[in-house]
Coordinates of C-alpha atoms in Angstrom, one line a residue:
M31 CA -38.1 18.5 26.3
A32 CA -35.6 18.6 28.9
A33 CA -35.7 14.8 29.1
G34 CA -35.2 14.5 25.5
S35 CA -32.1 17.0 25.6
C36 CA -30.5 14.9 28.6
L37 CA -31.1 11.6 26.4
L38 CA -29.4 13.2 23.3
L39 CA -26.4 14.3 25.5
L40 CA -26.0 10.8 26.9
L41 CA -26.1 9.3 23.5
L42 CA -23.8 12.0 21.8
P43 CA -20.6 10.1 22.6
W44 CA -22.0 6.9 21.4
L45 CA -23.0 8.6 18.2
V46 CA -19.6 10.1 17.5
T47 CA -17.9 6.7 18.2
A48 CA -20.3 4.9 16.0
S49 CA -19.7 7.1 13.0
H50 CA -16.0 7.0 13.3
S51 CA -14.8 3.5 13.2
P52 CA -10.9 3.3 14.1
P53 CA -8.8 2.0 11.7
G54 CA -6.8 -1.2 12.0
C55 CA -4.1 0.1 9.8
K56 CA -3.1 3.7 9.2
I57 CA -0.7 5.2 6.7
R58 CA 0.8 8.7 6.9
I59 CA 2.7 10.3 4.1
T60 CA 4.8 13.3 5.1
S61 CA 6.1 16.2 3.1
K62 CA 9.5 14.4 2.7
G63 CA 7.5 11.5 1.1
L64 CA 5.7 14.0 -1.2
D65 CA 9.1 15.1 -2.4
L66 CA 10.1 11.8 -3.6
V67 CA 6.7 11.5 -5.3
K68 CA 7.0 14.8 -6.9
Q69 CA 10.5 13.8 -8.6
E70 CA 8.8 10.8 -10.2
G71 CA 5.5 12.6 -10.8
L72 CA 7.4 15.6 -12.7
H73 CA 9.1 13.0 -14.9
F74 CA 5.7 11.4 -15.6
V75 CA 4.3 15.0 -16.5
E76 CA 7.2 15.7 -18.7
Q77 CA 6.5 12.4 -20.7
E78 CA 2.8 13.2 -21.0
L79 CA 3.3 16.8 -22.1
Q80 CA 5.7 15.8 -24.7
N81 CA 2.9 13.6 -26.1
I82 CA 0.7 16.5 -26.8
T83 CA -1.1 16.4 -30.2
V84 CA -2.3 19.7 -31.8
S85 CA -4.5 19.1 -34.8
D86 CA -3.5 20.5 -38.2
L87 CA -3.9 24.1 -38.9
H88 CA -5.0 25.3 -42.4
G89 CA -6.6 28.3 -44.2
K90 CA -5.9 31.4 -46.4
Q91 CA -5.1 35.1 -45.9
G92 CA -5.6 37.0 -49.1
Q93 CA -3.6 35.1 -51.6
F94 CA -1.9 33.2 -49.1
H95 CA -2.8 29.6 -48.5
Y96 CA -1.2 27.7 -45.7
N97 CA -1.3 24.4 -44.1
I98 CA 0.5 23.6 -40.6
S99 CA 0.9 19.9 -39.9
Q100 CA 2.9 17.3 -38.0
V101 CA 3.1 19.4 -34.8
R102 CA 5.6 17.7 -32.4
V103 CA 7.0 18.8 -29.0
M104 CA 10.8 18.4 -29.2
D105 CA 11.9 19.6 -25.8
L106 CA 10.4 20.5 -22.3
Q107 CA 12.1 22.4 -19.7
M108 CA 10.6 22.7 -16.3
A109 CA 12.8 24.5 -14.1
F110 CA 10.4 25.5 -11.4
S111 CA 7.7 23.1 -10.1
D112 CA 6.2 22.3 -6.7
L113 CA 3.9 19.6 -5.2
N114 CA 2.1 20.6 -1.8
F115 CA -0.6 19.2 0.5
Q116 CA -3.7 21.5 0.7
P117 CA -6.2 20.7 3.2
Q118 CA -8.7 19.0 3.4
Q119 CA -8.4 16.5 0.5
H120 CA -6.3 18.1 -2.2
L121 CA -2.8 18.0 -4.0
V122 CA -1.8 21.1 -5.5
F123 CA 0.8 20.8 -8.5
N124 CA 2.3 24.1 -9.9
I125 CA 4.7 24.5 -12.9
D126 CA 6.1 28.0 -13.2
N127 CA 8.0 29.7 -16.3
A128 CA 8.2 26.3 -18.2
S129 CA 9.2 26.3 -22.0
I130 CA 8.1 24.1 -24.7
S131 CA 10.1 23.7 -28.0
L132 CA 7.9 22.6 -30.9
R133 CA 8.7 21.6 -34.6
F134 CA 6.1 21.5 -37.4
R135 CA 5.7 21.1 -41.1
R136 CA 4.5 24.1 -43.3
Q137 CA 2.9 24.2 -46.7
L138 CA 2.5 27.8 -48.2
L139 CA 1.1 28.7 -51.6
Y140 CA 1.4 32.5 -52.8
W141 CA 0.0 33.0 -56.4
F142 CA 2.3 30.6 -58.4
F143 CA 5.0 30.4 -55.6
Y144 CA 4.7 27.1 -53.6
D145 CA 7.1 26.5 -50.6
I146 CA 7.3 23.8 -48.2
G147 CA 9.7 23.5 -45.0
S148 CA 9.7 23.3 -41.2
I149 CA 9.3 25.7 -38.4
N150 CA 10.9 25.7 -35.1
A151 CA 8.9 27.3 -32.5
S152 CA 9.2 28.1 -28.6
A153 CA 6.6 28.4 -26.0
D154 CA 8.0 30.4 -23.2
G155 CA 6.5 31.4 -19.8
V156 CA 4.3 28.4 -19.6
Q157 CA 2.2 28.3 -16.2
I158 CA 0.2 25.3 -15.1
H159 CA -1.7 25.3 -12.1
T160 CA -3.6 22.0 -10.9
V161 CA -5.3 20.9 -7.9
L162 CA -6.1 17.1 -7.5
K163 CA -8.9 16.1 -5.2
L164 CA -8.4 12.7 -3.3
A165 CA -11.4 10.5 -2.2
K166 CA -12.2 6.8 -1.7
D167 CA -14.1 5.1 -4.3
E168 CA -16.8 2.5 -4.1
A169 CA -14.4 -0.3 -3.6
G170 CA -12.6 1.6 -0.8
R171 CA -9.5 2.5 -2.8
P172 CA -7.8 6.0 -2.9
K173 CA -8.7 7.8 -6.0
I174 CA -8.2 11.1 -7.9
S175 CA -11.7 11.9 -8.0
N176 CA -11.6 15.4 -9.5
I177 CA -8.9 17.9 -11.2
T178 CA -9.0 21.5 -11.6
C179 CA -6.4 22.9 -14.0
A180 CA -5.2 26.3 -15.4
A181 CA -2.6 26.9 -18.1
S182 CA -1.2 29.8 -20.0
I183 CA 1.4 30.7 -22.3
D184 CA 3.1 34.0 -21.9
R185 CA 4.9 34.4 -25.2
M186 CA 5.8 32.4 -28.4
H187 CA 7.9 32.9 -31.2
A188 CA 9.0 30.9 -34.2
D189 CA 12.1 30.8 -36.9
F190 CA 11.1 30.5 -40.4
S191 CA 13.4 28.9 -43.2
G192 CA 12.8 28.5 -46.9
T193 CA 12.8 30.2 -50.1
L194 CA 9.9 32.6 -49.1
G195 CA 10.8 33.2 -45.7
K196 CA 11.3 36.9 -45.9
I197 CA 8.0 37.3 -48.0
Y198 CA 5.5 35.6 -45.7
E199 CA 7.3 36.3 -42.5
F200 CA 4.3 38.8 -41.8
L201 CA 2.2 35.7 -41.4
S202 CA 4.0 34.5 -38.4
T203 CA 2.0 36.4 -36.2
L204 CA -1.1 34.7 -37.1
I205 CA 0.4 31.3 -37.2
I206 CA 1.9 31.8 -33.8
T207 CA -1.3 33.3 -32.2
V208 CA -3.4 30.3 -33.4
M209 CA -0.7 27.8 -32.4
R210 CA -0.4 29.3 -29.1
Y211 CA -4.0 29.2 -28.4
L212 CA -4.2 25.5 -29.7
L213 CA -1.3 24.4 -27.5
S214 CA -2.4 26.0 -24.2
Q215 CA -5.9 24.4 -24.9
Q216 CA -4.1 20.9 -25.0
I217 CA -2.2 21.1 -21.8
C218 CA -5.1 20.7 -19.3
P219 CA -6.9 17.9 -21.1
T220 CA -3.6 16.1 -21.3
L221 CA -3.0 16.3 -17.5
E222 CA -6.7 15.5 -16.8
H223 CA -6.4 12.3 -18.7
A224 CA -2.9 11.5 -17.0
S225 CA -4.5 12.0 -13.5
L226 CA -8.1 10.7 -13.9
V227 CA -7.1 7.8 -16.2
L228 CA -3.5 6.9 -16.0
L229 CA -2.6 7.7 -12.4
N230 CA -5.8 6.1 -11.1
S231 CA -4.7 3.0 -12.9
V232 CA -1.8 2.9 -10.6
L233 CA -3.9 3.6 -7.7
D234 CA -6.0 0.7 -8.9
T235 CA -3.1 -1.7 -7.7
V236 CA -3.5 -0.7 -4.0
P237 CA -4.8 -4.0 -2.6
V238 CA -8.2 -3.4 -1.0
R239 CA -9.6 -7.0 -0.4
S240 CA -7.3 -9.9 -1.2
Y241 CA -6.4 -13.3 -0.1
V242 CA -3.3 -13.6 2.1
D243 CA -3.0 -17.5 1.7
E244 CA -5.5 -20.5 1.0
H245 CA -7.2 -19.9 4.6
V246 CA -7.5 -16.1 5.3
G247 CA -7.7 -12.8 3.3
I248 CA -7.6 -9.1 4.3
D249 CA -9.8 -6.1 3.8
Y250 CA -7.8 -2.9 3.4
S251 CA -10.7 -0.8 2.3
L252 CA -10.4 3.1 3.2
L253 CA -13.0 3.9 6.1
R254 CA -13.2 7.4 4.9
D255 CA -11.8 9.9 2.4
P256 CA -8.1 10.7 2.7
S257 CA -7.2 13.5 5.2
V258 CA -4.7 16.1 4.1
S259 CA -3.1 18.6 6.4
T260 CA -0.6 21.4 5.4
D261 CA 2.3 18.7 5.8
T262 CA 0.7 15.2 6.0
L263 CA -1.6 12.8 4.1
D264 CA -3.2 10.2 6.2
L265 CA -5.1 7.1 4.9
D266 CA -7.4 5.2 7.3
F267 CA -7.7 1.6 6.3
K268 CA -10.0 -1.1 7.8
G269 CA -7.1 -3.5 8.3
M270 CA -9.2 -6.6 9.1
F271 CA -8.5 -10.1 8.3
F272 CA -11.2 -12.8 7.5
P273 CA -11.4 -16.6 7.1
R274 CA -12.0 -17.5 3.4
V275 CA -14.8 -19.7 4.6
R276 CA -16.8 -16.8 6.0
E277 CA -15.7 -13.9 3.8
D278 CA -18.6 -11.8 5.1
Q279 CA -17.6 -11.9 8.7
E280 CA -17.2 -8.5 10.5
L281 CA -15.1 -8.3 13.6
E282 CA -15.9 -5.1 15.7
N283 CA -13.0 -2.8 16.3
H284 CA -12.6 -2.0 20.1
A285 CA -8.9 -1.4 20.0
V286 CA -7.0 1.8 20.6
E287 CA -6.9 4.1 17.5
P288 CA -3.3 4.5 16.3
V289 CA -1.9 8.0 16.5
I290 CA 1.1 9.1 14.5
K291 CA 2.7 12.2 15.5
E292 CA 6.0 11.7 13.9
T293 CA 6.9 13.5 10.6
E294 CA 10.7 12.9 10.3
R295 CA 10.5 9.8 7.7
M296 CA 8.8 9.7 4.3
V297 CA 6.0 7.3 5.5
Y298 CA 4.6 5.9 8.7
V299 CA 2.3 2.9 9.1
A300 CA 0.5 2.2 12.1
F301 CA -1.0 -1.2 13.3
S302 CA -3.4 -1.4 16.2
E303 CA -4.1 -4.6 18.2
Y304 CA -7.3 -5.2 16.3
F305 CA -5.0 -5.8 13.2
F306 CA -3.2 -8.7 14.8
D307 CA -6.3 -10.0 16.6
S308 CA -8.3 -10.2 13.7
A309 CA -5.7 -12.2 11.8
M310 CA -5.5 -14.7 14.6
Q311 CA -9.3 -15.0 15.0
A312 CA -9.4 -15.6 11.2
Y313 CA -6.9 -18.4 11.4
F314 CA -8.6 -19.9 14.3
Q315 CA -12.0 -19.8 12.6
A316 CA -10.3 -21.3 9.6
G317 CA -9.5 -24.4 11.9
V318 CA -5.7 -24.4 11.0
L319 CA -4.3 -23.5 14.5
N320 CA -3.5 -27.2 15.5
I321 CA -0.3 -29.3 15.0
E322 CA 0.1 -33.0 15.3
L323 CA 3.3 -34.9 15.8
Q324 CA 3.6 -38.7 15.8
G325 CA 6.1 -41.3 15.8
E326 CA 9.6 -40.3 14.5
K327 CA 8.4 -36.6 14.4
V328 CA 8.2 -36.5 18.4
P329 CA 11.8 -35.7 19.6
K330 CA 13.3 -38.8 21.1
D331 CA 14.4 -37.2 24.3
L332 CA 10.7 -36.1 24.9
Q333 CA 9.6 -39.6 24.0
V334 CA 11.8 -40.9 26.6
L335 CA 10.5 -38.5 29.2
L336 CA 6.8 -39.0 28.4
R337 CA 7.2 -42.7 28.6
A338 CA 8.7 -42.4 32.0
T339 CA 6.1 -39.9 33.2
F340 CA 3.2 -42.1 32.1
F341 CA 5.1 -45.5 32.8
G342 CA 2.3 -46.9 34.9
T343 CA -0.4 -46.2 32.5
I344 CA 1.8 -47.5 29.7
F345 CA 2.9 -50.6 31.5
M346 CA -0.8 -51.6 32.0
L347 CA -1.4 -51.4 28.1
S348 CA 0.9 -54.3 27.2
P349 CA 1.4 -55.5 24.3
A350 CA 0.9 -51.8 23.4
V351 CA 4.0 -50.6 25.3
D352 CA 6.1 -49.9 22.3
A353 CA 3.3 -48.1 20.3
P354 CA 4.1 -44.8 18.8
L355 CA 3.4 -41.6 20.6
R356 CA 1.2 -39.0 19.3
L357 CA 0.9 -35.3 20.4
V358 CA -1.9 -33.1 19.4
L359 CA -1.7 -29.3 20.0
Q360 CA -4.8 -27.6 19.3
V361 CA -5.6 -23.7 20.2
S362 CA -8.8 -23.5 22.2
A363 CA -9.6 -19.9 21.6
P364 CA -8.5 -17.0 19.4
P365 CA -5.1 -15.8 20.6
R366 CA -4.8 -12.1 21.7
C367 CA -2.2 -9.6 20.9
T368 CA -1.1 -7.2 23.4
I369 CA 1.3 -4.2 22.4
K370 CA 3.0 -2.3 24.9
P371 CA 5.9 0.3 24.8
T372 CA 8.2 -2.5 26.0
G373 CA 7.2 -5.1 23.5
T374 CA 4.7 -7.2 21.6
S375 CA 3.2 -10.5 23.1
V376 CA 0.6 -13.0 21.9
S377 CA -1.5 -14.9 24.7
V378 CA -2.4 -18.3 23.5
S379 CA -4.6 -21.0 25.3
A380 CA -4.4 -24.5 24.1
F381 CA -5.0 -28.3 24.5
L382 CA -2.3 -30.8 24.5
N383 CA -3.3 -34.4 24.0
I384 CA -0.8 -37.2 24.4
S385 CA -1.7 -40.7 23.4
L386 CA -0.4 -44.0 22.2
V387 CA -1.2 -45.2 18.8
P388 CA -1.2 -48.8 18.4
P389 CA -0.8 -50.2 14.8
D390 CA -3.6 -52.6 15.3
G391 CA -6.0 -50.7 17.5
P392 CA -7.6 -47.5 18.5
P393 CA -5.6 -44.6 20.0
V394 CA -5.1 -44.8 23.8
Q395 CA -4.9 -41.4 25.6
L396 CA -2.4 -40.9 28.2
S397 CA -3.1 -37.4 29.2
S398 CA -5.2 -34.5 28.0
M399 CA -3.6 -31.2 29.5
A400 CA -4.2 -27.4 29.0
M401 CA -1.6 -25.0 28.1
E402 CA -1.3 -21.3 28.5
T403 CA 1.6 -19.3 27.1
K404 CA 2.5 -15.8 26.1
L405 CA 4.6 -15.7 23.1
S406 CA 7.0 -12.8 22.2
A407 CA 6.2 -11.3 18.8
K408 CA 8.8 -9.4 16.7
V409 CA 7.1 -7.3 13.9
F410 CA 9.2 -6.1 11.0
L411 CA 8.7 -4.8 7.4
Q412 CA 10.6 -5.7 4.5
K413 CA 9.7 -3.9 1.1
K414 CA 5.9 -4.0 1.4
A415 CA 5.5 -7.2 3.4
L416 CA 4.8 -7.1 7.1
R417 CA 6.0 -10.1 9.0
V418 CA 5.7 -11.4 12.4
Q419 CA 8.3 -13.8 14.1
L420 CA 7.0 -15.6 17.3
D421 CA 9.2 -16.8 20.1
L422 CA 8.7 -18.5 23.4
R423 CA 11.4 -16.3 24.8
R424 CA 10.5 -12.7 25.8
Y425 CA 12.3 -10.2 23.3
G426 CA 12.0 -6.7 25.0
Q427 CA 12.1 -3.3 23.4
G428 CA 14.1 -0.5 24.7
P429 CA 14.4 3.1 24.2
E430 CA 14.6 4.7 20.7
G431 CA 13.1 1.8 19.1
A432 CA 16.0 -0.6 20.2
W433 CA 14.9 -4.0 20.9
G434 CA 16.2 -4.6 24.4
G435 CA 14.3 -2.4 27.0
S436 CA 14.7 -5.2 29.6
C437 CA 18.3 -5.5 28.9
P438 CA 19.8 -1.9 29.4
H439 CA 23.4 -3.3 28.6
L440 CA 22.4 -4.4 25.3
T441 CA 21.4 -2.2 22.3
H442 CA 20.2 -5.0 20.0
G443 CA 18.0 -6.6 22.7
C444 CA 18.0 -10.0 24.4
F445 CA 15.7 -13.0 25.1
L446 CA 14.2 -13.3 28.6
P447 CA 11.9 -16.1 30.1
S448 CA 8.2 -15.8 29.1
R449 CA 5.1 -17.2 30.7
F450 CA 4.5 -20.9 30.2
R451 CA 2.2 -23.2 32.1
I452 CA 0.7 -26.6 31.5
Y453 CA -2.0 -28.2 34.0
S454 CA -4.2 -31.3 34.0
K455 CA -8.0 -30.9 33.1
Q456 CA -8.7 -33.9 35.2
S457 CA -7.1 -33.3 38.6
A458 CA -4.8 -31.1 40.7
L459 CA -3.0 -34.2 41.4
E460 CA -2.0 -34.9 37.8
S461 CA -1.2 -31.3 37.5
L462 CA 1.5 -31.8 39.9
A463 CA 2.7 -34.8 38.1
L464 CA 2.8 -33.0 34.9
F465 CA 5.2 -30.3 36.4
S466 CA 8.3 -32.2 35.3
L467 CA 7.0 -31.9 31.8
Q468 CA 6.7 -28.1 31.7
A469 CA 10.4 -27.3 30.8
P470 CA 10.7 -30.1 28.2
L471 CA 7.4 -29.4 26.4
K472 CA 8.5 -25.7 26.4
T473 CA 11.7 -26.7 24.7
L474 CA 9.6 -29.0 22.2
L475 CA 7.5 -25.9 21.3
Q476 CA 10.5 -23.6 20.8
L477 CA 12.5 -26.1 18.8
S478 CA 9.9 -28.1 16.8
I479 CA 6.7 -26.1 16.7
M480 CA 7.7 -22.4 16.6
P481 CA 9.9 -23.1 13.5
I482 CA 6.8 -24.5 11.6
I483 CA 4.5 -21.4 12.8
N484 CA 7.2 -18.8 11.8
E485 CA 7.8 -20.5 8.4
S486 CA 4.0 -20.2 7.8
T487 CA 4.2 -16.5 8.4
K488 CA 7.4 -16.0 6.6
K489 CA 5.6 -14.5 3.4
G490 CA 3.8 -12.0 5.5
V491 CA 0.9 -9.6 4.4
Q492 CA 1.2 -6.9 1.8
I493 CA 0.8 -3.4 3.0
P494 CA -1.7 -1.0 0.9
L495 CA 0.7 0.8 -1.4
P496 CA 0.7 1.0 -5.1
E497 CA 2.8 -1.3 -7.2
G498 CA 6.2 -0.1 -7.7
M499 CA 6.6 1.6 -4.3
D500 CA 8.7 -0.1 -1.5
F501 CA 9.7 0.8 1.9
T502 CA 13.5 1.1 2.9
R503 CA 15.1 1.8 6.1
E504 CA 12.5 0.6 8.4
V505 CA 12.2 1.3 12.3
V506 CA 9.6 -0.1 14.5
T507 CA 8.3 1.6 17.4
N508 CA 5.9 0.2 19.9
H509 CA 3.3 2.3 21.8
A510 CA 0.5 1.7 24.1
G511 CA -2.1 -0.4 22.1
F512 CA -0.4 -0.1 18.7
L513 CA 2.9 -0.1 16.9
T514 CA 4.2 2.2 14.0
V515 CA 6.8 1.6 11.2
G516 CA 8.7 4.8 10.0
A517 CA 10.4 4.3 6.6
D518 CA 11.5 6.0 3.5
L519 CA 10.0 5.3 0.1
H520 CA 11.7 3.9 -2.9
F521 CA 10.4 3.5 -6.4
S522 CA 11.2 0.0 -7.7
K523 CA 9.2 0.6 -10.7
G524 CA 8.5 3.9 -12.5
L525 CA 5.0 5.1 -13.0
R526 CA 5.3 4.6 -16.7
E527 CA 6.2 0.9 -16.3
V528 CA 3.2 0.4 -14.0
I529 CA 0.7 2.3 -16.2
E530 CA 1.9 0.3 -19.3
K531 CA 1.4 -2.9 -17.4
Y532 CA -2.3 -2.1 -16.4
R533 CA -3.6 0.4 -18.7
H534 CA -6.7 -0.3 -20.8
V535 CA -7.0 0.3 -24.4
P536 CA -8.6 3.6 -24.6
T537 CA -11.5 4.4 -26.8
A538 CA -12.6 7.6 -28.7
A539 CA -15.6 8.1 -26.5
A540 CA -13.7 7.5 -23.3
Y541 CA -11.5 10.6 -23.0
P542 CA -13.4 13.1 -25.0
S543 CA -11.3 15.9 -23.3
S544 CA -7.9 14.7 -25.0
R545 CA -9.4 15.0 -28.5
P546 CA -7.4 17.2 -30.9
A547 CA -8.7 20.8 -31.5
E548 CA -11.1 21.3 -34.4
P549 CA -9.7 22.7 -37.5
S550 CA -10.0 26.4 -38.5
P551 CA -13.4 27.3 -39.8
D552 CA -12.0 28.4 -43.2
P553 CA -10.2 25.2 -44.6
G554 CA -8.5 26.0 -47.8
S555 CA -6.9 23.0 -49.2
L556 CA -3.7 23.0 -51.3

């Protein structure tokens, strides 16, 4: 018994780790971000409530026969509203003391007197309390999984006009009471449809598993339900790249879990080393981390230097002395990313093969050398695209997020020498002979190869936000093992515009809660 307890205690840390997979990408929305969402959401709610439909009301009271139809919301005033976080998975949306102006058509018959006209009514003291539960669906997207709603109307009055206005004014109490009930019964079904159908159609635009380019894709599925505190909403995404030739591949995450402590900006996005490592491994497995330069594409200065370095070998190859040179650079292992408070770097190991390519014969290898280098990586965010710019020069990061920690006299950063080493795979003597090539090859990589790599990464990768939301005023900050991007949010498209673009055609059976109320049980026709 005691041995079993000891074994359980030993396994407990492993079980906890296994059940909590760290995210490669983490997004935090703060109270400031929620305030912006509230502004856009309130406008959307106003539009939905203005589309409330109330069924026709008809019946009789003694000798009076009445028919109320064509009920329309003319105006909506919501002076007091609030949207708050509620632990553990909820958003709370309240509307207090709102007013709704209505206009509807009336038809009244009393003995031989028939009257037709319109009624202007006002519902005041409208109270709406809704709680939205957030969860991840089967595909790994954030969803509104449930909504609880309560609505009430404190008072309602109507203005009658027409020939019999004074005579049948006593019927206003009946009509207004029924209309108040029917209206209050339509508020919550309208908001339920708006949340569970329309707003979820916006969340459907969050990219979960998509292709980045023709070589790799990315998995942004949520690892767990959204976590809500009193002032933040946290979303833990897998953040794993995969090669398209092996889409079912999984890369285990052993990186440091990103920890976001800041709350000053509207939104924070954190990326761990795992996020970048999985990208480089996916490209490596896709077989695209190699570059070939031949003939005119090899810089002339480098051609002269290479021919001088390997003069003896080339001289023995006569008449192939003037054959074009070919350089093949091939990464030999998946590159690895290191994120420190001072900056971000990428360690690369590669093979560089140099050969002559005679026009009428097989290639003649001059040298096969190994190369080790550490590239500087500058990460930045534009709108919703995360981009990385690589450089053979080291680019330091200083205090307060400024890129220039190693250059204290500069506020915007500076470039410094980075590690770069080449050596022969055959012998130490040849490695010594290659020493003179180190600086020129580094220059070749910086001027010829790095622009090609940076051009291929220029598009960047999409951040998992709904369509219509973009980042502004981005600031990148490095930490030990991860980096964060603090930004503000901007609606480039309204919720209505996105909904209309993606909404499905509703069916009668799909949304039973939004059907009109049933007519009164005593339908007297006119």
